[in-house]
Coordinates of C-alpha atoms and ligand atoms in Angstrom, one line a residue:
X1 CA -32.4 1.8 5.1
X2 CA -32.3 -1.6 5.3
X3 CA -29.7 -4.1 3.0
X4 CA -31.5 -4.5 0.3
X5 CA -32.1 -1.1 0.2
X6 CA -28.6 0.1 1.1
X7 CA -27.2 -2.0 -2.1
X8 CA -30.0 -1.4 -4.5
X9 CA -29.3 2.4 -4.0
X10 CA -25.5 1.7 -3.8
X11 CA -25.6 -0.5 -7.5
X12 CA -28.0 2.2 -8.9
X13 CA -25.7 5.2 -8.1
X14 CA -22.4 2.8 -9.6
X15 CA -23.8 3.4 -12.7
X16 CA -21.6 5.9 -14.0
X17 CA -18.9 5.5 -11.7
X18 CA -17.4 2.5 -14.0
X19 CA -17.0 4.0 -16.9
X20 CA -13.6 4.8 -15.5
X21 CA -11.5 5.0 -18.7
X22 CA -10.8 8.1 -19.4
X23 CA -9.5 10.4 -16.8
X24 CA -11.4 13.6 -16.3
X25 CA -9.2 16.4 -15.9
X26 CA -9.1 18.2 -12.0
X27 CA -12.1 15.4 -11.0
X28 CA -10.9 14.0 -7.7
X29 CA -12.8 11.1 -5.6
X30 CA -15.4 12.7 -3.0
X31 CA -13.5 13.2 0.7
X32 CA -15.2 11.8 3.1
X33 CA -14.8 12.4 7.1
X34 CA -14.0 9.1 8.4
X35 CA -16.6 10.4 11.5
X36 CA -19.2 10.3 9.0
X37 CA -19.4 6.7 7.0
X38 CA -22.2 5.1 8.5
X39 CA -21.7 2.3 6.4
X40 CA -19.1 0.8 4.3
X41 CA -20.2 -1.5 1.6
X42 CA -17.9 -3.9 -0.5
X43 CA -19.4 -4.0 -4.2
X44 CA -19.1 -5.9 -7.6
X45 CA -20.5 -3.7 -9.9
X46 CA -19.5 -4.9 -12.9
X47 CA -19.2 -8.2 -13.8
X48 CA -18.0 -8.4 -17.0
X49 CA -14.9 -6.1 -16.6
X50 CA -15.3 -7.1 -12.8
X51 CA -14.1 -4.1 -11.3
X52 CA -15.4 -3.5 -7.6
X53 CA -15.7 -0.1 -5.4
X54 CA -16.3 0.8 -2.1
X55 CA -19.3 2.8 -1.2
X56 CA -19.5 4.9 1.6
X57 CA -22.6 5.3 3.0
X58 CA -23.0 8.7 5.0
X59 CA -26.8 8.5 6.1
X60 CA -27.7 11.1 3.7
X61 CA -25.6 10.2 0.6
X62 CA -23.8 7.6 -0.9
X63 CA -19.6 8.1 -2.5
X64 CA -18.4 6.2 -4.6
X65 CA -14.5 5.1 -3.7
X66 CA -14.0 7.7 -1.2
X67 CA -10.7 9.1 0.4
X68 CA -11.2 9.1 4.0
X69 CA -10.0 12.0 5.9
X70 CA -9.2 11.6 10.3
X71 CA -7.9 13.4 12.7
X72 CA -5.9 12.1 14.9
X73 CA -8.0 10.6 18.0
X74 CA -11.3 10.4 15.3
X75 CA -13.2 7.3 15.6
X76 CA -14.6 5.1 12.8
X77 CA -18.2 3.1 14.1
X78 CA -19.7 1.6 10.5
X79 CA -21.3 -1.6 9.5
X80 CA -19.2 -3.0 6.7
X81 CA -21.4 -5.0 4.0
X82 CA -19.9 -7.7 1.9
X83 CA -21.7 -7.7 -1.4
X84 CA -19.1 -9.5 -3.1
X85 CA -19.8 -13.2 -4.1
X86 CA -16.3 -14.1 -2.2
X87 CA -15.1 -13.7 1.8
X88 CA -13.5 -10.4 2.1
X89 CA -12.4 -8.5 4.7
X90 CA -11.4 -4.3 5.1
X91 CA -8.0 -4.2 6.5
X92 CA -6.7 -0.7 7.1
X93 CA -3.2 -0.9 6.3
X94 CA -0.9 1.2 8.9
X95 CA -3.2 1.4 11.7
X96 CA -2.9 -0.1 15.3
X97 CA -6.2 -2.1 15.8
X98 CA -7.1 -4.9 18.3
X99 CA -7.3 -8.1 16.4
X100 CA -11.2 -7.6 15.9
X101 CA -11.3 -4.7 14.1
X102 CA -8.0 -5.4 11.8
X103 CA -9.7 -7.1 9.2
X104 CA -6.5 -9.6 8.6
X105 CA -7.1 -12.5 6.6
X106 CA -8.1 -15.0 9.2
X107 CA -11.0 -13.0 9.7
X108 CA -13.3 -13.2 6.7
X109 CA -16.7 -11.3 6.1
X110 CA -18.6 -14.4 4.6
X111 CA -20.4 -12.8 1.3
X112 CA -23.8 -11.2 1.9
X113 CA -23.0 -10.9 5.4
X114 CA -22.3 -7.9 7.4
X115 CA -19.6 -6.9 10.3
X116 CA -19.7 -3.5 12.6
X117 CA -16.1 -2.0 13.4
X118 CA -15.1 0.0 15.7
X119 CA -12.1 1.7 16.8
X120 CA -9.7 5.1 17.1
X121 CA -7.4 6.6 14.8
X122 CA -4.4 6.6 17.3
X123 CA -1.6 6.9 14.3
X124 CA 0.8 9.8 13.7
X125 CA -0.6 11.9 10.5
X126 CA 0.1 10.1 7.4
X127 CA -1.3 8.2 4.3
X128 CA -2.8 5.1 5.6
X129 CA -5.1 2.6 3.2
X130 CA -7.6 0.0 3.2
X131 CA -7.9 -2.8 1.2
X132 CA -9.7 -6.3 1.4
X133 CA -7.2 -8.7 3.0
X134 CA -9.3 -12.6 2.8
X135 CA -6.4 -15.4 2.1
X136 CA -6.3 -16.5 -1.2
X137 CA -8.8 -13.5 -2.7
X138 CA -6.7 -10.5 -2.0
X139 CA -4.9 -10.0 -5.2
X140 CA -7.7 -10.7 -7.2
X141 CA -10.1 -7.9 -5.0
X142 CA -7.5 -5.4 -4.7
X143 CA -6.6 -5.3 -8.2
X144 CA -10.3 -5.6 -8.8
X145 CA -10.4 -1.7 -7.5
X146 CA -11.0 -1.9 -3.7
X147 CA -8.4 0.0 -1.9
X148 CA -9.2 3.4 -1.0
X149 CA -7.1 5.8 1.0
X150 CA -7.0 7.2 4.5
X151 CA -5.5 10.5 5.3
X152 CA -5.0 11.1 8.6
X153 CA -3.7 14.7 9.6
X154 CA -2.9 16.1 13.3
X155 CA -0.9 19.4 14.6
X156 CA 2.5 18.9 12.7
X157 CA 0.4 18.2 9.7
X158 CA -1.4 21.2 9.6
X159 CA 1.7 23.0 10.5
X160 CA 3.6 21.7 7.8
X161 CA 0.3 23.3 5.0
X162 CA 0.4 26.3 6.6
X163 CA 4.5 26.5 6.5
X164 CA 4.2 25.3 3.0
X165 CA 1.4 28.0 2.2
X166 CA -0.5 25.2 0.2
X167 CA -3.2 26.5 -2.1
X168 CA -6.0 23.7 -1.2
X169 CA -5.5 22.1 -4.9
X170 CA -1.8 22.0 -4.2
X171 CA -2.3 18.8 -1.5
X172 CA -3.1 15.3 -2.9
X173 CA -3.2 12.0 -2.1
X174 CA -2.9 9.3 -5.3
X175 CA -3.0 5.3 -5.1
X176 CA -1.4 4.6 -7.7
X177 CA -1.8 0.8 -9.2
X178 CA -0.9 -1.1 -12.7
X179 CA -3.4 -2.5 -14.9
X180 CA -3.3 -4.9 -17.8
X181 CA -5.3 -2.9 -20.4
X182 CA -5.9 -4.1 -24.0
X183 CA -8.0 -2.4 -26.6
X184 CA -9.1 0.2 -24.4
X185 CA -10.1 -2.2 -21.4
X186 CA -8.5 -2.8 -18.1
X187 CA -8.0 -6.8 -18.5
X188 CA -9.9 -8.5 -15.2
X189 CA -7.0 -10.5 -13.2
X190 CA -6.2 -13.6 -15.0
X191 CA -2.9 -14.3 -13.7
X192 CA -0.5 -17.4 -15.5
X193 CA 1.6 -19.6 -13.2
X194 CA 4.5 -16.9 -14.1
X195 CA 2.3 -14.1 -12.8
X196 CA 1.3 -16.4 -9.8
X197 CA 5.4 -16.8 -9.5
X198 CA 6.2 -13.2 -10.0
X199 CA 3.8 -11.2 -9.3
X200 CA 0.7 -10.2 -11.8
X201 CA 2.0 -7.0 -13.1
X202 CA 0.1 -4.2 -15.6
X203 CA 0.8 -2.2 -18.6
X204 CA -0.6 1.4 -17.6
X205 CA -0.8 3.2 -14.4
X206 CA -4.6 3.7 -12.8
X207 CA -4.2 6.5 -10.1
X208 CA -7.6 7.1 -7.9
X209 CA -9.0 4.4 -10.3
X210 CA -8.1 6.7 -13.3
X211 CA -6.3 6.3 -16.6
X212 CA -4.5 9.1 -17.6
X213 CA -4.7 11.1 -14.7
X214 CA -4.0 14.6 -14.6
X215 CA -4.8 17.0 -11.6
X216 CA -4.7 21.0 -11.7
X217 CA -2.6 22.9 -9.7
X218 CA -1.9 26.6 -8.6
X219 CA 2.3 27.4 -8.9
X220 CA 3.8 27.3 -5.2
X221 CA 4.6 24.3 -3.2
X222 CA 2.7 20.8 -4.1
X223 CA 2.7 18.4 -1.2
X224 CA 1.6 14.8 -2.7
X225 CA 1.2 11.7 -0.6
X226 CA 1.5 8.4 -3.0
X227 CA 0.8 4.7 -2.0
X228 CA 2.0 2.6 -4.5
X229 CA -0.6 0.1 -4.4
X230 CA 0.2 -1.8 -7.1
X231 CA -0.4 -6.1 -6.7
X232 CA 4.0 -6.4 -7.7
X233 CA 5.1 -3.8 -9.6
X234 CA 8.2 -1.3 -7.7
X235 CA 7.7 2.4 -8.7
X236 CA 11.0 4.3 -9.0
X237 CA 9.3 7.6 -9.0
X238 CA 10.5 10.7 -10.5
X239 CA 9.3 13.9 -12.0
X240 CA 9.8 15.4 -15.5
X241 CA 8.8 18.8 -17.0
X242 CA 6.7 18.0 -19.6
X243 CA 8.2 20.8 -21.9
X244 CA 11.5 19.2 -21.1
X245 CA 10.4 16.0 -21.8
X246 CA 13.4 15.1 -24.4
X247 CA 16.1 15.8 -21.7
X248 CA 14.4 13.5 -19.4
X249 CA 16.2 16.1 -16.8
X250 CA 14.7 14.8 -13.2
X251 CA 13.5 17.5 -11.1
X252 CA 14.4 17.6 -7.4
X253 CA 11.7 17.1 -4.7
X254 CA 11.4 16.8 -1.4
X255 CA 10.8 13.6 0.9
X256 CA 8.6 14.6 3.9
X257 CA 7.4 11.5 5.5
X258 CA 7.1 7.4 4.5
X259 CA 4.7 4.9 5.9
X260 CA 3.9 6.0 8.9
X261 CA 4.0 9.7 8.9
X262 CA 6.2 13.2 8.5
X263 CA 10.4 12.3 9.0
X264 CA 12.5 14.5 11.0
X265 CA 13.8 16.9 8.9
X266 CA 12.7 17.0 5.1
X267 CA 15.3 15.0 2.3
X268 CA 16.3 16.2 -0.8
X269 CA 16.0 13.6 -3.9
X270 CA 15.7 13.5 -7.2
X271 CA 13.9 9.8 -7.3
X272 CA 12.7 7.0 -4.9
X273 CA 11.8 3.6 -4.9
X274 CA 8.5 2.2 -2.8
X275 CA 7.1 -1.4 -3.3
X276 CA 3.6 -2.3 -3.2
X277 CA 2.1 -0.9 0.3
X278 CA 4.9 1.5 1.2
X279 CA 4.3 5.5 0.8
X280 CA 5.8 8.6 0.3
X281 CA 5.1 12.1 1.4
X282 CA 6.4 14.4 -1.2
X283 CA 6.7 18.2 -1.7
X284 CA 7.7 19.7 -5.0
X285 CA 7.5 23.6 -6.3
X286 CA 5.9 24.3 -9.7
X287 CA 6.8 27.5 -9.6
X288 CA 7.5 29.1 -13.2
X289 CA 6.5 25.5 -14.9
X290 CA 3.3 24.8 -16.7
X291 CA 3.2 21.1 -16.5
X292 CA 5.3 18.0 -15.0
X293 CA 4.8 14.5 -15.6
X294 CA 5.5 11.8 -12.9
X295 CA 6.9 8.8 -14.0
X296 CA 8.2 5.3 -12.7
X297 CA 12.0 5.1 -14.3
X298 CA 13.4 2.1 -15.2
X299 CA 15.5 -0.3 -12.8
X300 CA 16.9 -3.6 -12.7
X301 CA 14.0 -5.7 -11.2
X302 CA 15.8 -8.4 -9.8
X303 CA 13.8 -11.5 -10.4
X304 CA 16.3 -14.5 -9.6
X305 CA 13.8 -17.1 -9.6
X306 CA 11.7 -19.8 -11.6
X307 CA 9.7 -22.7 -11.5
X308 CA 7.0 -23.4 -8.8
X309 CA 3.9 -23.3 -11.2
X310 CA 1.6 -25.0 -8.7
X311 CA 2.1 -22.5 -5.6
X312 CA -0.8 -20.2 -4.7
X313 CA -3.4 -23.0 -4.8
X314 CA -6.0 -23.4 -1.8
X315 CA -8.6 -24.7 -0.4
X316 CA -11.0 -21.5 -0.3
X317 CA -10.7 -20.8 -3.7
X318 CA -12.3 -23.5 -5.2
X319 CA -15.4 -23.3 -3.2
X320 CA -16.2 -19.7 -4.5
X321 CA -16.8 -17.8 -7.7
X322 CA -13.6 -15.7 -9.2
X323 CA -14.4 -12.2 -9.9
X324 CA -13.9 -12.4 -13.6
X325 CA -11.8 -15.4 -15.0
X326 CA -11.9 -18.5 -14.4
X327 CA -8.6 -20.3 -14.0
X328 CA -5.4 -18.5 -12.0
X329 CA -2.1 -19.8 -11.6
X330 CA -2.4 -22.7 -14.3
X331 CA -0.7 -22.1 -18.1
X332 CA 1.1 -18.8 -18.9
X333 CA -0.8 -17.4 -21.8
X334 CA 0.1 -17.7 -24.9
X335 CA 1.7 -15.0 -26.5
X336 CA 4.1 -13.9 -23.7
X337 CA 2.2 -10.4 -22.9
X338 CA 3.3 -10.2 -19.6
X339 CA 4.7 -6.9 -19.1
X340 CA 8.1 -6.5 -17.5
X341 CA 9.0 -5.6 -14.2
X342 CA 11.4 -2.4 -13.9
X343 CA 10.3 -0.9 -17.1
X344 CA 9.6 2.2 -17.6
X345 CA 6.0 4.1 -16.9
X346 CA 4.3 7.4 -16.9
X347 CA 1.9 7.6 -13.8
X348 CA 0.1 11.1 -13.5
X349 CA 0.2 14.4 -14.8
X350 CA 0.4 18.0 -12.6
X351 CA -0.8 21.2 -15.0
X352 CA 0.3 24.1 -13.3
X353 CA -2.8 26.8 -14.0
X354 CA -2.3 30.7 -12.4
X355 CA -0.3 33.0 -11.6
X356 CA 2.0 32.9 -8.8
X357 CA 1.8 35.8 -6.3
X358 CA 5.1 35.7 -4.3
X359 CA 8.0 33.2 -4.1
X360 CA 7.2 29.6 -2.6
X361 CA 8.4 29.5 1.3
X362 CA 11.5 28.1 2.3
X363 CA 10.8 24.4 3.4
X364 CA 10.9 24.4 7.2
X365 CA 13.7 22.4 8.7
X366 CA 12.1 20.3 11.4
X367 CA 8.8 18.2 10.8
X368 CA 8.2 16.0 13.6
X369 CA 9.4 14.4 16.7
X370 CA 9.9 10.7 15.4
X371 CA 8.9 8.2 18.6
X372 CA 12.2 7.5 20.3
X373 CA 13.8 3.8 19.3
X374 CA 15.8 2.2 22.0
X375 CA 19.1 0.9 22.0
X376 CA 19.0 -1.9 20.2
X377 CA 22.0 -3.6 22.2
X378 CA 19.3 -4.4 24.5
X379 CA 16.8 -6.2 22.7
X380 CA 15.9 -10.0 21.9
X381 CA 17.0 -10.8 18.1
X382 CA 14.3 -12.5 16.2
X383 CA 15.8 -14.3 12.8
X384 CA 13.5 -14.7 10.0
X385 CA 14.5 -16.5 6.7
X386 CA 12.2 -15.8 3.0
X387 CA 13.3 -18.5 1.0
X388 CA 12.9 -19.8 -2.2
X389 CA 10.9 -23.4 -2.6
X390 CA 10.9 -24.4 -6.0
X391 CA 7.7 -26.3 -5.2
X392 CA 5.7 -24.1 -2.9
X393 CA 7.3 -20.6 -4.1
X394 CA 8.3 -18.0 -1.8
X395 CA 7.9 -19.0 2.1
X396 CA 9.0 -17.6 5.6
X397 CA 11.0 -19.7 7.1
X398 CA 9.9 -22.6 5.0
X399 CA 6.5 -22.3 6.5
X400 CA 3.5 -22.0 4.1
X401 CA 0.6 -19.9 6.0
X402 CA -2.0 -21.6 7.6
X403 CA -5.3 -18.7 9.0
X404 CA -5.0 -21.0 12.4
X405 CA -1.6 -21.2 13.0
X406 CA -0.2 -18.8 16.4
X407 CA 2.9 -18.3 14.2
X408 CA 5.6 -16.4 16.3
X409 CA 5.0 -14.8 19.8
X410 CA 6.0 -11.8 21.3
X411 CA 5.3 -10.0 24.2
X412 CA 3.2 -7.0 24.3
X413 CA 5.4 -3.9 25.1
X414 CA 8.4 -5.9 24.4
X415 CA 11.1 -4.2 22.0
X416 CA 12.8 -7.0 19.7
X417 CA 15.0 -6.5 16.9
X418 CA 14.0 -8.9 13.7
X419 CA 16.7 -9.6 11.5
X420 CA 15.0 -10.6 7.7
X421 CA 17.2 -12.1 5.5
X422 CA 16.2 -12.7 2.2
X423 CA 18.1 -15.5 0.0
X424 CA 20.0 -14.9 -2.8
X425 CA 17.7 -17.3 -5.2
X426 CA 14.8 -14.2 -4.8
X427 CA 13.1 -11.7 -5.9
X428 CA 12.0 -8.3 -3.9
X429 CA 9.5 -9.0 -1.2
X430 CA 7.8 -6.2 0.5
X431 CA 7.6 -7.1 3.7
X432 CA 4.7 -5.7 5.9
X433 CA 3.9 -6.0 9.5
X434 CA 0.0 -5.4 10.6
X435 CA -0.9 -3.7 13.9
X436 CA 3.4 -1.8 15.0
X437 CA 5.3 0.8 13.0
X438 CA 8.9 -0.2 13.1
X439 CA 12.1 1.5 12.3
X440 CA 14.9 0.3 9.9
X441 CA 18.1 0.0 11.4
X442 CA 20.4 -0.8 8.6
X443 CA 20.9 -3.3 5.2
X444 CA 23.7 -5.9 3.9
X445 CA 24.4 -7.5 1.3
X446 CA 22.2 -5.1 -1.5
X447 CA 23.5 -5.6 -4.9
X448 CA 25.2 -3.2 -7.1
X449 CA 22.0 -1.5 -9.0
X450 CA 19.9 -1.6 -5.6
X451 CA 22.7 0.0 -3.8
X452 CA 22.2 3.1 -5.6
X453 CA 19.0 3.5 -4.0
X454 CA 21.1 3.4 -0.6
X455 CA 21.8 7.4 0.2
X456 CA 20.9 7.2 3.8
X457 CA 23.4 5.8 7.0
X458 CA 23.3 2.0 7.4
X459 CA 23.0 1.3 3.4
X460 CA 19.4 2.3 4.3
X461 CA 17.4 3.8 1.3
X462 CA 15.7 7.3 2.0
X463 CA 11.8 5.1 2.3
X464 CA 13.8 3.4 5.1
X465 CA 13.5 6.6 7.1
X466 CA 10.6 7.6 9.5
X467 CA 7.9 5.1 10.9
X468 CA 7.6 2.2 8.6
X469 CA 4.9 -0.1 8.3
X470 CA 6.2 -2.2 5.3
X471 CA 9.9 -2.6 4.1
X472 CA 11.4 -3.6 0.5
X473 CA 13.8 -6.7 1.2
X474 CA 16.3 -7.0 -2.0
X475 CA 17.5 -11.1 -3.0
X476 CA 20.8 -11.2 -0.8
X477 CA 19.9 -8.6 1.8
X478 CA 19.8 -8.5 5.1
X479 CA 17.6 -6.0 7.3
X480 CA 17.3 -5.2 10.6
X481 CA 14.1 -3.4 12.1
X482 CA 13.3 -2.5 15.5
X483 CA 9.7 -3.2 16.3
X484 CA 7.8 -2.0 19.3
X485 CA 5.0 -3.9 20.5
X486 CA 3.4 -1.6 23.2
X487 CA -0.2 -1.3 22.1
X488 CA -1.3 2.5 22.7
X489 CA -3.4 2.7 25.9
X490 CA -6.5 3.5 24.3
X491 CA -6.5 0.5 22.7
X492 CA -6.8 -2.1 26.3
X493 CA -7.5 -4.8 23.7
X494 CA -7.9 -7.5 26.1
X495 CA -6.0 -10.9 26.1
X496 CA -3.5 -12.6 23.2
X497 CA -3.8 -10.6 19.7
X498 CA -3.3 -12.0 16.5
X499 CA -1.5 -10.0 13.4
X500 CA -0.3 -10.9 10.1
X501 CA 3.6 -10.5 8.8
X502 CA 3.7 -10.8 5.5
X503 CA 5.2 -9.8 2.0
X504 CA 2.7 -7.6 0.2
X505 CA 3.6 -8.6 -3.1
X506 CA -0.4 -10.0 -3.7
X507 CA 0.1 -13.0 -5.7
X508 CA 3.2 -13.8 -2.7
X509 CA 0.6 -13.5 -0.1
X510 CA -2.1 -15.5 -1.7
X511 CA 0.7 -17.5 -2.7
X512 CA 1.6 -18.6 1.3
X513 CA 4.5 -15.7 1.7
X514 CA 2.9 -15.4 5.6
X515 CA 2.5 -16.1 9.3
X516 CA 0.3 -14.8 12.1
X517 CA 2.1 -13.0 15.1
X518 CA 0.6 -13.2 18.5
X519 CA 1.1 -10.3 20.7
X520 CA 0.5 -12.3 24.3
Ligands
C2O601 CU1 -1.8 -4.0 3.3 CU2 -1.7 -7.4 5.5 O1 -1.8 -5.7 4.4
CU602 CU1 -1.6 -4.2 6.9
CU603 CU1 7.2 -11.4 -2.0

C-alpha cells in the first residue's frame, strides 16, 4: 500500500476507536507481535478533542493503539509514518538502541515524512513503552494518547506464569495516565504557566486509553505490570476490596520487578509509589473476593517552588500547529481548576468472575539473576545538580537543553557512579536515563512523609530495587546510581552515541529539564 493509502485506511478504521469514553468491560487493546508491525503510523485523528493513536500496520490488518509483545532477541524492522502536523519521534522507553534507532528528541521525524527502524530487543523481560519524544512537543503528544506499551517476556518470565499458574486473563499490562475531563470530555492539553511550572496534571485516570476501566479476571494469582505514564502526576498505588470499600483496608501484594525487569526475590507491600515513566510488576491473589479497586492514595506532593511563568518557551513551537489549543504556558486559567498533585484517585477495577479450583501456589522465592553491579569504591563519581531558576524553571546543572549540545561524556563500557542531588527549593523530578539500566545505590536527605516510602537498605524505596531505567528524586535528596555503559555486543553501534538524561516530568522536559550524554 502506498502512503496515502496506508493513512486513508488507517483514518477510516479510527473511526470508532475515539469514542474512547466509556470503558467497555473485559475489552483490551489488540496484542500485537512486535515481529509483525510492518509499519507504525503516528496519527491525529481527531482534531477537535485532538487525541492521537498509533496504528500498527501488520500487512494484512491494521490495530489500533497496540500492546506490543517481544521476546527477548525479537527484532522490530518497520517504517514509522508521521501523520501528525508537528515533528515527532517513537522513542522506546527502557530499551538499549544505537542512537539511530532511539528516537530521542534531537532526532525529529519532520511531519508527513517517514523513518525505517531497525534493531533487537536485547532487554531483560519487562514492561517497556514507547512514546513520541520531539523537544518541546512531547507533553502535548503523549498526553494527546500516543504511548503504547511493550511487553517483553524471556525464560524467567515464562517461568514465573507457569509458577504462578496464571489463567491467561489473570496477566495484564495497563498504562495508566491522568486526564483533565470536563462534562464528559477529556480536556485537549492547554497547560497555564502553573501547569508549565508544575507539571499539567488530570482529574480522572485513563488506563489503555480508557475511562473507567475495569478488566475480568478468574480467582488465583493476578500478575499486572503498570507504567504510570502520566505527563506529572505520582501514583501511590494500592488496592481496595470493593466490598470493603468503607474500611479503606489495603490489601497486600506482591512487588515482582520495576523498570527494567523481574527483582531477585519477590517483596511484600501494601502500597508503592512510581513517577511518570517508572513501572511496577505486581502479583496479587483474588482468591475468595469478587471485586478490587486500585487506587492512587493520597500523599504529600512536595511542590517547594513558584514563579518562572516564562520557562518552557522555544523556538520549534512557534513554527508549528499545536494539537488542540492554542496558547501553552501563558496565563493560568481562570477559575483555579487545576487539580492537585497527591490527591487521591481511583485507577482501574479487577472483577473476579469463576470459581476457583484449588488454592493459588505459593509465590516462588527466587525470580531472576539481577546483572552483577561492581564495587562502587572503584568507580569515577559524576555530580549532577537540578536546581531551581526562578526564571528558566527547573535546570541540570544550570544548563537549559540545547538538541546540539554533546552534554556530558562517558566512556563506553565504563562503570561511573552519578551522584543527583536535587535542591531543597524543588519539587519531585523523575529522572530518566535513555539507552543503560542503572541500579540505585542509596538516598539522603528524604523528608519525613517521603521517608515512609523508604522500606528497603540505603533509605532506598522498594521501586529503587531491580534494573531501573528512571528514578524519583525528592527536593533535598541525594541519590546515588551506578550506571553501566557497556553497550550489548549485538548492538556494535559504530562511533560516539548520543542519549538523552532527563526528568520525565513532560512539561519539565519540554521545559529544558535536559542534557544529551555521549557514550564515546
Ligand atoms: Cu520516556 Cu526520554 O523518555
Ligand atoms: Cu527513554
Ligand atoms: Cu522534573
Amino acid at each position: 500500500m502506498n502512503r496515502r493509502g496506508f493513512l486513508a485506511a488507517g483514518l477510516a478504521s479510527l473511526g470508532a476507536a475515539c469514542g474512547l469514553q466509556q470503558a467497555k468491560p473485559g475489552a483490551e487493546p489488540s496484542r500485537v507481535a512486535l515481529s509483525d508491525v510492518k509499519r507504525l503510523g503516528v496519527l491525529r485523528v481527531d482534531p477537535i478533542a485532538g487525541r492521537c493513536r498509533y496504528v500498527a500496520d501488520l500487512g494484512t490488518r491494521q490495530v489500533v493503539q497496540p500492546i506490543l509483545f517481544a521476546r527477548r532477541g525479537e527484532r522490530f524492522d518497520a517504517v514509522i509514518e508521521n501523520a501528525l502536523p508537528q515533528p515527532t519521534t517513537v522513542h522506546f522507553h527502557g530499551l538499549t538502541l544505537s542512537q539511530a534507532q532511539d528516537g530521542a528528541g534531537f532526532d525529529p521525524i519532520p511531519p508527513g515524512e517517514r523513518k525505517r527502524v531497525r534493531f533487537e530487543v536485547q532487554n531483560r523481560s519487562g514492561l517497556y513503552w514507547f512514546h513520541p519524544h520531539p523537544h518541546g512537543f512531547t507533553a502535548e503528544q503523549v498526553y494527546a494518547g500516543l504511548a503504547g506499551l511493550l511487553v517483553v517476556t524471556d525464560d524467567d518470565d515464562q517461568a514465573l506464569d507457569a509458577a504462578l499458574a496464571l489463567a491467561p486473563a489473570n496477566r495484564l499490562a495497563l498504562a495508566i495516565a491522568d486526564v483533565r475531563v470536563g462534562n464528559g470530555v477529556i480536556r485537549p492539553y492547554a497547560p497555564g504557566a502553573t501547569d508549565c511550572l508544575n507539571g499539567w496534571l488530570g482529574n480522572q485516570a485513563l488506563v489503555n486509553g480508557r475511562l473507567d476501566a475495569a478488566w475480568t479476571v478468574a480467582p488465583g494469582w493476578v500478575r499486572v505490570q503498570i507504567l504510570n505514564a502520566c505527563n506529572a502526576r505520582g501514583l501511590l498505588l494500592g488496592f481496595q476490596d470493593r466490598n470493603e470499600a468503607e474500611q479503606k483496608k489495603l490489601l497486600p501484594f506482591h512487588l515482582l520487578g520495576t523498570d527494567g525487569g523481574l527483582l531477585a526475590a519477590p517483596r511484600e507491600l501494601d502500597r508503592v509509589f512510581l513517577h511518570g515513566g517508572e513501572r511496577v510488576d505486581v502479583a496479587l491473589d483474588v482468591s475468595g473476593r469478587r471485586a478490587l479497586q486500585a487506587v492512587s492514595l493520597e500523599f504529600d506532593a512536595r511542590h517547594h517552588a513558584q514563579g518562572a511563568a516564562a520557562a518552557h518557551r522555544h523556538p520549534a513551537r512557534e513554527r508549528y500547529a499545536p494539537l488542540a489549543a492554542a496558547a501553552v504556558c501563558q496565563d493560568d486559567s481562570p477559575g483555579g481548576d487545576r487539580p492537585a498533585d497527591g490527591s487521591a484517585l481511583g485507577l482501574f477495577t479487577l472483577r473476579v468472575e469463576g470459581r476457583a479450583s484449588e488454592r493459588a501456589p505459593g509465590l516462588p522465592a527466587h525470580l531472576s539473576a539481577l546483572p552483577d553491579s561492581s564495587s562502587p569504591s572503584e568507580a569515577p563519581t559524576r555530580r549532577i545538580r537540578l536546581d531551581f531558576d526562578e526564571r528558566s524553571g527547573f535546570l541540570i546543572d544550570q544548563t537549559p537543553y540545547s538538541v546540539d549540545e554533546a552534554g556530558f561524556s562517558v566512556n563506553r563500557g565504563a562503570r561511573e557512579v552519578w551522584e543527583i542531588k536535587n535542591s531543597p527549593i524543588s519539587m519531585p523530578h523523575p529522572m530518566h536515563v535513555h539507552g543503560f539500566g542503572f541500579r540505585v545505590l542509596r538516598r539522603q536527605g528524604t523528608f519525613g512523609a517521603a521517608r515512609r516510602f523508604a522500606t528497603e537498605p540505603g533509605g532506598r524505596f522498594a521501586t529503587d530495587l531491580g534494573v531501573k531505567d528512571t528514578v524519583l528524586a525528592w527536593p533535598n535528596e541525594t541519590l546515588w546510581l551506578e550506571l553501566d555503559f557497556s553497550l550489548p555486543r549485538a548492538a556494535a553501534f559504530g562511533g560516539p552515541q548520543r542519549y538523552m538524561f532527563h526528568c520525565h516530568n513532560r512539561e519539565h522536559e519540554d521545559g529544558m529539564m535536559m542534557r544529551n550524554i555521549t557514550v564515546l
